[in-house]
Short mmCIF file of C-alpha atoms and ligand atoms in Angstrom, two decimals:
data_model
loop_
_atom_site.label_atom_id
_atom_site.label_comp_id
_atom_site.label_asym_id
_atom_site.label_seq_id
_atom_site.Cartn_x
_atom_site.Cartn_y
_atom_site.Cartn_z
CA UNK A 154 0.00 0.00 0.00
CA UNK A 155 1.25 3.44 -0.95
CA UNK A 156 1.86 5.96 1.82
CA UNK A 157 2.49 8.85 -0.57
CA UNK A 158 -0.07 11.67 -0.34
CA UNK A 159 -2.55 11.63 -3.23
CA UNK A 160 -1.92 14.26 -5.89
CA UNK A 161 -5.32 14.28 -7.59
CA UNK A 162 -6.03 16.34 -10.72
CA UNK A 163 -9.63 15.71 -11.69
CA UNK A 164 -10.30 18.35 -14.35
CA UNK A 165 -8.59 18.88 -17.73
CA UNK A 166 -9.28 18.91 -21.48
CA UNK A 167 -7.87 17.10 -24.52
CA UNK A 168 -8.21 17.54 -28.30
CA UNK A 169 -11.47 15.61 -27.93
CA UNK A 170 -12.93 18.94 -26.72
CA UNK A 171 -11.03 22.25 -26.47
CA UNK A 172 -7.60 21.18 -25.20
CA UNK A 173 -4.53 21.03 -27.41
CA UNK A 174 -2.95 17.77 -26.14
CA UNK A 175 -4.07 14.20 -26.82
CA UNK A 176 -5.30 11.99 -23.94
CA UNK A 177 -1.94 10.16 -24.13
CA UNK A 178 0.07 13.41 -23.94
CA UNK A 179 -2.02 14.54 -20.96
CA UNK A 180 -1.49 11.24 -19.11
CA UNK A 181 2.27 11.49 -19.62
CA UNK A 182 2.30 15.13 -18.51
CA UNK A 183 0.20 14.34 -15.44
CA UNK A 184 2.55 11.51 -14.49
CA UNK A 185 5.64 13.70 -15.05
CA UNK A 186 4.10 16.39 -12.82
CA UNK A 187 3.54 13.94 -9.96
CA UNK A 188 -0.20 13.35 -10.40
CA UNK A 189 -1.21 10.02 -8.84
CA UNK A 190 -4.95 10.18 -9.59
CA UNK A 191 -6.18 11.73 -12.83
CA UNK A 192 -9.43 12.35 -14.73
CA UNK A 193 -9.89 13.67 -18.28
CA UNK A 194 -13.04 15.83 -18.26
CA UNK A 195 -13.73 16.90 -21.84
CA UNK A 196 -16.67 19.23 -22.45
CA UNK A 197 -19.91 17.33 -23.23
CA UNK A 198 -17.96 14.37 -24.61
CA UNK A 199 -16.64 11.02 -23.36
CA UNK A 200 -15.03 9.94 -26.62
CA UNK A 201 -11.55 10.18 -25.07
CA UNK A 202 -12.26 8.06 -21.99
CA UNK A 203 -10.95 4.70 -23.19
CA UNK A 204 -7.72 6.25 -24.45
CA UNK A 205 -7.29 8.23 -21.23
CA UNK A 206 -7.85 5.21 -18.99
CA UNK A 207 -5.42 3.09 -21.03
CA UNK A 208 -2.80 5.86 -21.03
CA UNK A 209 -3.16 6.32 -17.27
CA UNK A 210 -2.66 2.60 -16.74
CA UNK A 211 0.44 2.66 -18.96
CA UNK A 212 1.78 5.64 -17.00
CA UNK A 213 1.11 3.90 -13.67
CA UNK A 214 -1.34 6.48 -12.32
CA UNK A 215 -4.90 6.00 -11.03
CA UNK A 216 -7.79 7.01 -13.25
CA UNK A 217 -11.39 8.15 -12.73
CA UNK A 218 -13.69 8.52 -15.74
CA UNK A 219 -14.60 12.17 -16.29
CA UNK A 220 -16.73 14.68 -18.19
CA UNK A 221 -17.66 18.37 -17.88
CA UNK A 222 -21.28 18.98 -18.85
CA UNK A 223 -22.55 22.39 -20.01
CA UNK A 224 -25.74 23.34 -18.14
CA UNK A 225 -28.02 26.37 -18.29
CA UNK A 226 -29.04 27.57 -14.84
CA UNK A 227 -30.60 30.97 -14.05
CA UNK A 228 -29.77 32.11 -17.62
CA UNK A 229 -26.07 31.42 -16.97
CA UNK A 230 -23.86 28.63 -18.25
CA UNK A 231 -22.76 26.42 -15.36
CA UNK A 232 -20.44 23.43 -15.67
CA UNK A 233 -21.04 20.13 -13.89
CA UNK A 234 -18.17 17.67 -13.71
CA UNK A 235 -18.96 13.94 -13.58
CA UNK A 236 -16.43 11.54 -12.06
CA UNK A 237 -16.23 7.77 -11.72
CA UNK A 238 -19.27 6.91 -13.89
CA UNK A 239 -19.52 3.98 -16.30
CA UNK A 240 -18.09 5.49 -19.49
CA UNK A 241 -20.03 2.93 -21.58
CA UNK A 242 -23.43 3.98 -20.17
CA UNK A 243 -25.84 4.57 -23.11
CA UNK A 244 -28.03 7.19 -21.38
CA UNK A 245 -24.97 9.28 -20.61
CA UNK A 246 -23.80 8.96 -24.22
CA UNK A 247 -27.22 10.02 -25.56
CA UNK A 248 -27.51 12.97 -23.16
CA UNK A 249 -24.08 14.26 -24.13
CA UNK A 250 -24.83 13.74 -27.84
CA UNK A 251 -27.96 15.89 -27.45
CA UNK A 252 -26.02 18.53 -25.50
CA UNK A 253 -23.39 18.78 -28.24
CA UNK A 254 -26.12 19.05 -30.89
CA UNK A 255 -26.51 22.82 -31.03
CA UNK A 256 -22.81 23.63 -31.29
CA UNK A 257 -22.55 23.61 -35.10
CA UNK A 258 -25.38 26.11 -35.66
CA UNK A 259 -24.13 28.25 -32.77
CA UNK A 260 -20.66 28.34 -34.34
CA UNK A 261 -22.10 29.66 -37.63
CA UNK A 262 -23.96 32.36 -35.67
CA UNK A 263 -20.79 33.31 -33.77
CA UNK A 264 -18.95 33.62 -37.10
CA UNK A 265 -21.74 35.77 -38.61
CA UNK A 266 -21.63 38.13 -35.63
CA UNK A 267 -17.85 38.37 -35.82
CA UNK A 268 -18.06 39.07 -39.57
CA UNK A 269 -20.43 41.94 -38.77
CA UNK A 270 -17.72 43.56 -36.62
CA UNK A 271 -15.02 43.17 -39.26
CA UNK A 272 -13.69 39.66 -38.64
CA UNK A 273 -14.40 37.52 -41.72
CA UNK A 274 -13.82 33.79 -42.11
CA UNK A 275 -13.91 32.94 -38.41
CA UNK A 276 -15.89 29.71 -38.88
CA UNK A 277 -13.31 28.25 -41.27
CA UNK A 278 -10.53 29.67 -39.11
CA UNK A 279 -11.88 28.09 -35.92
CA UNK A 280 -12.42 24.76 -37.67
CA UNK A 281 -8.66 24.43 -38.24
CA UNK A 282 -8.27 24.08 -34.46
CA UNK A 283 -11.12 21.64 -33.92
CA UNK A 284 -10.13 18.07 -33.03
CA UNK A 285 -13.69 16.74 -32.79
CA UNK A 286 -16.19 17.96 -35.41
CA UNK A 287 -19.07 17.69 -32.88
CA UNK A 288 -17.27 19.90 -30.41
CA UNK A 289 -16.60 23.30 -31.89
CA UNK A 290 -16.16 25.65 -28.95
CA UNK A 291 -15.54 29.33 -28.31
CA UNK A 292 -11.97 28.32 -27.45
CA UNK A 293 -11.38 27.35 -31.09
CA UNK A 294 -12.60 30.77 -32.23
CA UNK A 295 -10.31 32.38 -29.67
CA UNK A 296 -7.27 30.52 -31.06
CA UNK A 297 -8.11 31.65 -34.58
CA UNK A 298 -8.56 35.30 -33.59
CA UNK A 299 -5.12 35.25 -31.95
CA UNK A 300 -3.60 33.63 -35.06
CA UNK A 301 -5.26 36.23 -37.31
CA UNK A 302 -3.84 39.03 -35.17
CA UNK A 303 -7.06 40.47 -33.74
CA UNK A 304 -5.92 39.89 -30.13
CA UNK A 305 -2.66 39.09 -28.34
CA UNK A 306 -4.00 36.06 -26.43
CA UNK A 307 -7.16 34.01 -25.96
CA UNK A 308 -8.05 35.77 -22.69
CA UNK A 309 -8.22 39.05 -24.63
CA UNK A 310 -10.46 37.43 -27.27
CA UNK A 311 -12.95 36.40 -24.58
CA UNK A 312 -12.81 39.85 -22.98
CA UNK A 313 -13.39 41.70 -26.24
CA UNK A 314 -15.46 39.32 -28.37
CA UNK A 315 -16.73 36.08 -26.84
CA UNK A 316 -17.92 36.80 -23.28
CA UNK A 317 -21.61 37.42 -22.55
CA UNK A 318 -22.56 40.84 -23.90
CA UNK A 319 -19.68 41.05 -26.41
CA UNK A 320 -20.21 41.10 -30.19
CA UNK A 321 -19.42 37.42 -30.84
CA UNK A 322 -21.46 36.02 -27.94
CA UNK A 323 -24.41 33.83 -28.91
CA UNK A 324 -26.73 32.80 -26.06
CA UNK A 325 -27.25 29.07 -25.96
CA UNK A 326 -29.48 26.68 -24.03
CA UNK A 327 -27.48 23.73 -22.70
CA UNK A 328 -28.61 20.73 -20.60
CA UNK A 329 -30.72 21.20 -17.47
CA UNK A 330 -29.07 20.82 -14.08
CA UNK A 331 -31.44 17.98 -13.27
CA UNK A 332 -30.57 16.03 -16.42
CA UNK A 333 -26.81 16.52 -16.14
CA UNK A 334 -26.76 15.28 -12.54
CA UNK A 335 -29.07 12.38 -13.47
CA UNK A 336 -26.89 11.21 -16.39
CA UNK A 337 -23.86 11.10 -14.10
CA UNK A 338 -25.48 9.49 -11.06
CA UNK A 339 -27.48 6.92 -13.04
CA UNK A 340 -24.18 5.81 -14.56
CA UNK A 341 -22.77 5.23 -11.07
CA UNK A 342 -20.72 8.44 -10.88
CA UNK A 343 -20.50 11.54 -8.72
CA UNK A 344 -21.68 14.97 -9.91
CA UNK A 345 -19.46 17.90 -8.90
CA UNK A 346 -20.10 21.64 -9.36
CA UNK A 347 -17.17 22.92 -11.45
CA UNK A 348 -15.34 26.16 -10.51
CA UNK A 349 -18.30 27.86 -8.75
CA UNK A 350 -16.29 31.06 -8.27
CA UNK A 351 -16.44 31.72 -12.02
CA UNK A 352 -20.18 32.16 -12.45
CA UNK A 353 -21.85 35.54 -12.58
CA UNK A 354 -24.60 34.46 -10.19
CA UNK A 355 -26.10 36.60 -7.46
CA UNK A 356 -25.74 35.27 -3.90
CA UNK A 357 -29.35 34.06 -4.04
CA UNK A 358 -28.83 32.32 -7.38
CA UNK A 359 -25.66 30.64 -6.12
CA UNK A 360 -27.51 29.41 -3.04
CA UNK A 361 -30.26 28.07 -5.32
CA UNK A 362 -27.66 26.33 -7.50
CA UNK A 363 -26.14 24.50 -4.53
CA UNK A 364 -29.56 23.69 -3.04
CA UNK A 365 -31.03 22.34 -6.29
CA UNK A 366 -27.81 20.50 -7.17
CA UNK A 367 -27.93 18.74 -3.82
CA UNK A 368 -31.65 17.97 -4.19
CA UNK A 369 -30.98 16.34 -7.60
CA UNK A 370 -28.33 14.08 -6.04
CA UNK A 371 -25.15 16.09 -6.63
CA UNK A 372 -22.41 15.26 -4.14
CA UNK A 373 -19.32 17.37 -4.77
CA UNK A 374 -17.89 20.82 -5.47
CA UNK A 375 -14.56 21.96 -6.86
CA UNK A 376 -12.79 23.86 -4.11
CA UNK A 377 -9.21 24.01 -5.41
CA UNK A 378 -9.22 24.73 -9.16
CA UNK A 379 -7.14 26.75 -11.59
CA UNK A 380 -10.16 29.06 -11.88
CA UNK A 381 -10.20 30.04 -8.17
CA UNK A 382 -8.18 32.50 -6.16
CA UNK A 383 -6.89 31.37 -2.74
CA UNK A 384 -9.70 33.43 -1.16
CA UNK A 385 -12.18 31.40 -3.23
CA UNK A 386 -10.62 28.13 -1.97
CA UNK A 387 -11.71 29.26 1.51
CA UNK A 388 -15.13 30.48 0.35
CA UNK A 389 -15.98 27.20 -1.38
CA UNK A 390 -14.49 25.08 1.39
CA UNK A 391 -17.10 26.83 3.55
CA UNK A 392 -19.83 26.06 1.01
CA UNK A 393 -18.75 22.40 0.88
CA UNK A 394 -19.12 22.18 4.67
CA UNK A 395 -22.42 24.09 4.72
CA UNK A 396 -24.00 21.88 2.04
CA UNK A 397 -22.37 18.62 3.08
CA UNK A 398 -20.56 18.25 -0.27
CA UNK A 399 -17.30 16.42 -0.94
CA UNK A 400 -14.45 18.57 -2.28
CA UNK A 401 -12.59 18.20 -5.57
CA UNK A 402 -9.30 19.49 -6.95
CA UNK A 403 -8.46 20.04 -10.62
CA UNK A 404 -6.33 22.33 -12.75
CA UNK A 405 -8.75 22.75 -15.70
CA UNK A 406 -5.62 22.47 -17.85
CA UNK A 407 -6.25 23.06 -21.60
CA UNK A 408 -2.89 23.80 -23.22
CA UNK A 409 0.79 24.37 -22.37
CA UNK A 410 0.52 27.70 -24.25
CA UNK A 411 -2.68 29.00 -22.65
CA UNK A 412 -3.21 27.51 -19.21
CA UNK A 413 -1.66 29.28 -16.26
CA UNK A 414 -2.17 26.23 -14.03
CA UNK A 415 -0.40 23.05 -15.09
CA UNK A 416 -1.53 19.53 -14.22
CA UNK A 417 -0.90 18.53 -10.60
CA UNK A 418 0.47 21.90 -9.46
CA UNK A 419 -2.35 23.25 -7.30
CA UNK A 420 -2.19 23.41 -3.49
CA UNK A 421 -3.84 20.59 -1.53
CA UNK A 422 -7.45 20.77 -0.39
CA UNK A 423 -8.01 22.74 2.82
CA UNK A 424 -8.18 20.59 5.98
CA UNK A 425 -11.43 19.17 7.27
CA UNK A 426 -13.05 18.44 3.89
CA UNK A 427 -14.03 15.07 2.45
CA UNK A 428 -12.08 14.61 -0.81
CA UNK A 429 -14.24 13.28 -3.64
CA UNK A 430 -11.72 10.48 -4.23
CA UNK A 431 -12.30 8.96 -0.79
CA UNK A 432 -15.97 8.43 -1.80
CA UNK A 433 -14.96 7.15 -5.25
CA UNK A 434 -12.29 4.70 -4.10
CA UNK A 435 -14.06 1.71 -5.69
CA UNK A 436 -14.38 3.56 -9.04
CA UNK A 437 -10.65 4.23 -9.43
CA UNK A 438 -9.03 2.30 -12.28
CA UNK A 439 -5.45 1.17 -11.61
P1 AMP B 1422 -18.07 26.97 -25.00
O1 AMP B 1422 -18.35 25.67 -24.32
O2 AMP B 1422 -17.97 26.85 -26.49
O3 AMP B 1422 -19.00 28.07 -24.58
O4 AMP B 1422 -16.60 27.42 -24.56
C1 AMP B 1422 -16.29 27.53 -23.20
C2 AMP B 1422 -14.80 27.44 -23.01
O5 AMP B 1422 -14.20 28.68 -23.31
C3 AMP B 1422 -14.41 27.17 -21.57
O6 AMP B 1422 -14.42 25.81 -21.29
C4 AMP B 1422 -13.01 27.72 -21.52
O7 AMP B 1422 -12.10 26.75 -22.02
C5 AMP B 1422 -13.06 28.85 -22.49
N1 AMP B 1422 -13.21 30.16 -21.81
C6 AMP B 1422 -14.32 30.68 -21.28
N2 AMP B 1422 -14.08 31.91 -20.78
C7 AMP B 1422 -12.77 32.16 -21.00
C8 AMP B 1422 -11.90 33.25 -20.72
N3 AMP B 1422 -12.34 34.37 -20.13
N4 AMP B 1422 -10.59 33.15 -21.10
C9 AMP B 1422 -10.15 32.05 -21.74
N5 AMP B 1422 -10.92 30.98 -22.01
C10 AMP B 1422 -12.21 31.04 -21.66
MN1 MN B 1423 -12.75 24.65 -22.05
MN1 MN B 1424 -15.60 24.82 -17.12
MN1 MN B 1425 -12.99 22.74 -17.85
#
């Protein structure tokens, strides 16, 4: 039995969604960075799960199946991470397929709006960065706008063009919170609220999110993530205790060129929380 502390990184993206590394490259990078328990959590897609699990096994690190589901809650987009589910579950596959369904049309609308503000050819430009034709994302547009010289980095593209209220933003209705949690839990996994500090929710809306999530059977919340400040680690540790939720840790790594937080490099969870991986021990693949 290992006595080393667990270095869990349970949130990142591959070319199967909007990351730039393959599942195999991510597994090797996680292992090199000291990660001992890993999950690949592509947006709305589990097509990389078999490769990720096999690569983790080859690298000698533990693996939990993963996904990050786009949800519409209180007119905001909220992300729900699923961990430790059966990656062959057909209801999960169908739900994610339906969730991905609107992305193609949305991408054409994003491109039309960008063309109207003087940025032509963004659909074709974004497509060059897409690894999975069903998963064209704002991130792919951001990479193209940097390449074409409209912005210096992808963060600037979101600030100027792709965030809510900016010229290239197209509102979209994703899965419901109830459905996303149900797909995960029916497949034997744990639903986790991703990076809660990132949402533009009022205090009342955030309370409603946690309350409804819990009522639907959600069990975890990301406390330590690349999207949180240290002050937010403390805030969401408090929310985990208040709502009786297990705590997760994940970098949300997308790319060596874009992500400020690398795999496995975050601080440990604050004391006194129940780590999600202690509740998922029997779902870990070795
Ligand atoms: P989509 O699912 O197509 O709406 O794209 C959402 C993705 O865009 C997120 O998963 C992030 O990878 C990326 N993203 C969102 N906001 C920002 C931001 N401000 N800076 C950089 N990337 C962002
Ligand atoms: Mn992303
Ligand atoms: Mn997210
Ligand atoms: Mn993510």
